[in-house]
Amino acid sequence: MSHEIPFLKSPDQAAFRDHMETKVAQWIRPWDGHEELLAGIVGVPLSKSSISHSGASTTPAAVRAAFKSFTTYSMEYGVDLQDLAVRDLGDIQMHVTDIAECHRRIEESLRALYKEQPNLIPIIVGGDHSTSCPSLKAFADRHPGQKVGIIHFDAHHDVRNFEDGGVTNGTPFRGILESGVVHGPNIVQIGIRGFMNSKPYHDYVKSKGVHVYTSKDVRRMGIDVVLDEAIGLAGKDTDVLYVSFDVDVIDQAYAPGCPAIGTGGMHPWDAMDALHRLGALPKVQGLDFVCIDPTVDLRNVTSRLAVQFMLSFLAGVAARPV
């Protein structure tokens, strides 16, 4: 300003600041295109492929808006994240109408990113779940000659047939299995629940050797036991692991802003502890969050939950051996 006006601040200075705490919004700054990163946030704003009404294309912006609500310090996990080299890489630009072109762009963009940043742990913020198939293809190509395993949190199997609707948010794991990018015995699905899937699709994943833990299994066995087994199964004879996290795996009481909400889902603390453990595993080299719809959310609570999940994972990454 050319003249100093008392108490009048520019928009970027107007918010309250406490000099003794660091907000996530202050820590996860835009990437300068050169800094060597430990992890990076990549937005994939696509929801045209959703078979139900969804504003998932607005999720990356809603998640970034939620960054200002959280600090970098966790007393539960005993870590302050503010010195980790984690940056916001921006969004992959989607085509206005062409879903196949959107998926091609996701794959091409991520391939180029991995070439530029060979040690980067991507944290991909969808978008609907259709984005996970091209993400996995790029991830697998990043590790030539290595076998990939997947730990998939979801209320749904996501193996719908292609004949009735083409490629949608209900088909990513059909695409992954049929492309051979990852084999069934190296995929573990956690949190699948009743009255949200059909018997033919359950039979399909079992026929492919996919390991399934229902939401009821998590409740009865406990997340630690389920995750012990999941890591063993997905990690058997594989070199790297990818985590795909559909937020509708969480009970609708905690995650109302999902297109396919339902009761009987997982508790947020189980998910946070699971993601923290997975973050601490050097074998885990990629993560996506999908299927939030901020347009039907309540006070951005579901996007805020996704940020807490992301921070729990990064708290695990911070605990990895140097």
XYZ file of C-alpha atoms in Angstrom:
322
model
C 0.000 0.000 0.000
C 1.188 3.512 -0.804
C -0.287 4.845 2.453
C -0.289 3.141 5.843
C -3.869 2.782 7.122
C -4.149 1.668 10.753
C -5.256 -1.972 11.153
C -5.932 -2.358 7.423
C -4.120 -5.444 6.169
C -3.825 -7.117 2.783
C -5.837 -10.373 2.404
C -2.787 -12.572 2.939
C -1.968 -10.747 6.187
C -5.460 -10.434 7.643
C -5.767 -13.892 9.234
C -4.783 -14.370 12.860
C -1.248 -15.685 13.272
C 0.283 -17.274 16.339
C 4.045 -17.182 15.946
C 4.406 -20.292 18.147
C 2.492 -22.654 15.877
C 2.777 -23.678 12.245
C -0.359 -24.403 10.268
C -0.342 -27.024 7.526
C -1.253 -24.268 5.051
C 2.017 -22.497 5.951
C 4.056 -25.698 5.738
C 2.748 -27.299 2.521
C 3.703 -24.499 0.161
C 3.538 -24.624 -3.648
C 6.433 -26.527 -5.191
C 9.001 -24.345 -6.933
C 9.616 -26.977 -9.613
C 13.167 -27.674 -8.457
C 13.264 -28.619 -4.764
C 13.913 -32.311 -4.134
C 10.845 -33.596 -2.318
C 10.040 -36.349 0.135
C 6.323 -36.232 -0.708
C 4.033 -34.117 -2.823
C 0.323 -33.361 -3.058
C -1.167 -33.825 -6.537
C -4.773 -32.837 -7.215
C -6.855 -34.768 -9.752
C -10.133 -32.817 -10.070
C -12.254 -35.339 -11.978
C -15.824 -36.407 -11.208
C -17.470 -36.705 -14.631
C -16.816 -40.466 -14.476
C -18.880 -40.901 -11.298
C -22.003 -43.046 -11.768
C -23.785 -41.033 -9.072
C -24.019 -37.273 -8.661
C -20.645 -36.086 -7.412
C -18.735 -32.852 -6.958
C -15.484 -34.736 -6.342
C -13.751 -32.461 -8.846
C -13.867 -29.761 -6.166
C -12.108 -31.913 -3.562
C -8.491 -30.773 -4.132
C -9.533 -27.159 -3.497
C -11.584 -28.136 -0.429
C -8.693 -30.136 1.020
C -6.320 -27.209 0.518
C -8.816 -24.909 2.217
C -8.825 -27.315 5.181
C -5.028 -27.058 5.544
C -5.438 -23.849 7.504
C -7.395 -25.692 10.227
C -4.550 -27.985 11.323
C -1.084 -27.633 12.802
C 1.964 -29.716 11.937
C 2.330 -31.195 15.435
C 0.794 -34.449 16.734
C 1.199 -35.412 20.352
C -0.369 -38.839 19.634
C 2.329 -39.737 17.128
C 5.053 -37.645 18.763
C 6.074 -35.709 15.657
C 6.211 -32.199 14.238
C 6.056 -32.359 10.450
C 7.056 -28.802 9.563
C 10.609 -29.645 8.481
C 9.602 -32.435 6.072
C 10.027 -31.575 2.385
C 6.359 -31.895 1.434
C 4.954 -29.486 -1.137
C 1.815 -28.846 -3.175
C 2.469 -29.705 -6.822
C -0.879 -28.386 -8.056
C -3.620 -30.064 -10.107
C -3.471 -32.150 -13.261
C -5.614 -30.283 -15.785
C -8.622 -32.320 -16.889
C -10.301 -32.265 -20.297
C -13.697 -30.584 -20.180
C -15.697 -33.569 -21.500
C -13.443 -36.495 -22.525
C -12.962 -38.994 -19.673
C -10.494 -41.179 -21.607
C -8.381 -38.088 -22.285
C -8.530 -37.164 -18.586
C -7.186 -40.600 -17.681
C -4.477 -40.340 -20.336
C -3.404 -36.985 -18.880
C -3.247 -38.425 -15.354
C -0.979 -41.224 -16.500
C 1.239 -38.989 -18.668
C 1.566 -36.299 -16.018
C 2.474 -38.732 -13.252
C 5.021 -40.542 -15.446
C 6.757 -37.234 -16.112
C 6.592 -36.271 -12.441
C 8.180 -39.547 -11.332
C 10.965 -39.079 -13.863
C 11.613 -35.591 -12.489
C 11.285 -36.640 -8.832
C 12.377 -40.312 -8.646
C 12.120 -40.534 -4.848
C 8.803 -38.728 -4.442
C 5.984 -40.295 -2.427
C 2.860 -39.071 -4.260
C -0.240 -38.184 -2.261
C -2.909 -37.979 -4.925
C -6.123 -36.174 -4.029
C -9.071 -37.092 -6.274
C -11.464 -36.825 -7.828
C -13.504 -39.974 -8.072
C -12.086 -43.474 -7.849
C -11.719 -43.887 -11.618
C -8.505 -41.875 -11.242
C -6.802 -44.714 -9.356
C -6.447 -46.944 -12.424
C -4.286 -44.543 -14.487
C -2.468 -43.553 -11.287
C -1.576 -47.212 -10.660
C -0.409 -47.704 -14.236
C 1.994 -44.780 -13.943
C 3.090 -45.993 -10.504
C 3.805 -49.511 -11.809
C 5.801 -48.151 -14.760
C 7.856 -46.171 -12.286
C 9.079 -49.494 -10.868
C 10.096 -51.563 -13.921
C 10.780 -55.203 -13.165
C 9.194 -54.904 -9.725
C 5.906 -56.312 -8.488
C 3.334 -53.954 -6.992
C 0.911 -54.727 -4.186
C -2.152 -52.675 -3.236
C -3.918 -52.079 0.060
C -7.355 -50.714 -0.814
C -9.696 -49.159 1.765
C -13.260 -48.933 0.469
C -16.899 -49.797 1.102
C -17.049 -51.160 -2.471
C -15.094 -53.686 -4.531
C -15.058 -51.262 -7.519
C -15.029 -54.025 -10.125
C -18.184 -53.149 -12.090
C -18.396 -54.465 -15.654
C -17.503 -52.146 -18.532
C -20.498 -53.091 -20.706
C -23.127 -51.240 -18.667
C -21.404 -47.908 -18.276
C -17.845 -47.933 -19.562
C -15.000 -46.707 -17.382
C -16.413 -45.130 -14.204
C -15.624 -44.616 -10.549
C -16.987 -48.137 -10.058
C -14.457 -49.850 -12.353
C -10.881 -48.973 -11.265
C -10.058 -52.376 -9.805
C -11.651 -54.178 -12.737
C -9.292 -52.157 -14.926
C -6.293 -52.889 -12.717
C -7.007 -56.632 -12.620
C -7.804 -57.008 -16.318
C -4.787 -54.960 -17.402
C -2.494 -57.190 -15.335
C -0.835 -54.167 -13.723
C -1.347 -55.798 -10.321
C -2.380 -59.419 -9.724
C -5.307 -60.346 -7.495
C -3.325 -62.144 -4.769
C -1.345 -58.924 -4.263
C -4.467 -56.834 -3.610
C -6.097 -56.539 -0.187
C -9.429 -54.762 0.224
C -10.318 -53.491 3.712
C -13.666 -52.181 4.923
C -15.915 -53.681 2.238
C -19.431 -53.800 3.619
C -22.786 -55.422 3.058
C -25.704 -54.034 1.053
C -23.254 -51.897 -0.921
C -21.990 -54.591 -3.329
C -23.464 -57.386 -5.444
C -22.702 -61.089 -5.126
C -21.363 -61.363 -8.713
C -18.756 -58.693 -7.991
C -17.796 -60.285 -4.685
C -17.450 -63.615 -6.495
C -15.345 -61.903 -9.182
C -12.735 -60.525 -6.779
C -12.541 -63.852 -4.936
C -12.033 -65.656 -8.258
C -9.085 -63.352 -8.946
C -7.494 -64.121 -5.574
C -8.153 -60.695 -4.046
C -8.143 -60.758 -0.238
C -11.187 -59.133 1.355
C -11.669 -57.875 4.915
C -15.135 -56.536 5.599
C -16.005 -53.655 7.860
C -17.325 -56.255 10.276
C -13.936 -58.021 10.207
C -12.275 -54.740 11.202
C -14.736 -54.264 14.065
C -14.377 -57.837 15.372
C -10.684 -58.492 14.725
C -9.368 -54.974 15.333
C -7.505 -52.841 12.821
C -4.063 -53.912 14.049
C -4.715 -57.599 13.328
C -6.348 -56.841 9.979
C -3.468 -54.601 8.948
C -0.851 -57.147 10.057
C -2.459 -59.685 7.746
C -3.025 -57.188 4.939
C 0.608 -56.086 4.900
C 1.712 -59.705 4.839
C -0.620 -60.593 1.962
C -0.124 -57.514 -0.214
C 3.588 -57.522 0.568
C 4.184 -61.205 -0.230
C 6.526 -61.465 -3.237
C 6.033 -57.756 -4.045
C 8.594 -54.971 -4.065
C 6.472 -51.837 -3.524
C 3.026 -51.062 -2.137
C 0.387 -48.523 -3.126
C -2.479 -47.465 -0.859
C -5.832 -46.438 -2.334
C -8.210 -44.872 0.176
C -11.846 -44.265 -0.725
C -13.194 -42.086 2.074
C -16.608 -43.792 1.926
C -14.987 -46.654 3.847
C -15.633 -44.445 6.893
C -19.052 -44.530 8.555
C -21.367 -41.798 7.289
C -21.594 -40.326 10.788
C -17.978 -39.169 10.388
C -17.783 -38.701 6.613
C -21.090 -37.263 5.376
C -19.529 -35.660 2.312
C -19.182 -38.801 0.193
C -21.411 -39.707 -2.776
C -21.974 -43.264 -1.486
C -22.362 -42.902 2.262
C -23.703 -45.654 4.511
C -23.759 -46.892 8.064
C -21.546 -49.640 9.425
C -18.292 -48.168 8.163
C -14.891 -47.862 9.797
C -14.088 -45.451 12.624
C -11.716 -42.559 11.776
C -9.219 -43.542 14.473
C -8.852 -47.019 12.950
C -8.100 -45.389 9.603
C -5.652 -42.874 11.083
C -3.725 -45.583 12.914
C -3.689 -47.779 9.808
C -2.404 -44.966 7.611
C 0.216 -44.042 10.193
C 1.511 -47.616 10.187
C 1.496 -47.757 6.399
C 3.313 -44.430 6.188
C 6.080 -45.850 8.350
C 6.648 -48.755 5.925
C 9.414 -47.919 3.407
C 7.740 -50.346 0.999
C 4.707 -48.043 0.731
C 5.536 -45.582 -2.041
C 2.196 -44.062 -3.067
C -1.209 -43.049 -1.703
C -4.463 -41.702 -3.078
C -7.607 -40.298 -1.455
C -10.797 -40.362 -3.512
C -14.576 -39.929 -3.543
C -15.263 -36.901 -1.378
C -18.022 -34.545 -2.529
C -17.540 -31.141 -0.868
C -20.771 -29.855 -2.433
C -22.844 -32.023 -0.065
C -20.452 -31.919 2.887
C -21.185 -30.376 6.267
C -18.761 -27.587 7.232
C -16.068 -29.271 5.111
C -15.868 -32.016 7.755
C -15.067 -34.823 5.273
C -12.298 -32.865 3.554
C -10.916 -32.033 6.989
C -10.990 -35.728 7.808
C -8.989 -36.443 4.655
C -6.376 -33.918 5.805
C -6.105 -35.702 9.156
C -5.669 -39.012 7.321
C -2.977 -37.442 5.142
C -1.152 -36.032 8.164
C -1.335 -39.396 9.962
C 0.299 -41.031 6.931
C 3.005 -38.354 6.796
C 3.627 -38.776 10.522
C 4.401 -42.384 9.704
C 6.687 -41.338 6.831
C 8.560 -39.085 9.264
C 9.291 -42.150 11.411
C 10.955 -44.079 8.579
C 14.631 -44.933 9.065
C 16.925 -42.459 7.347
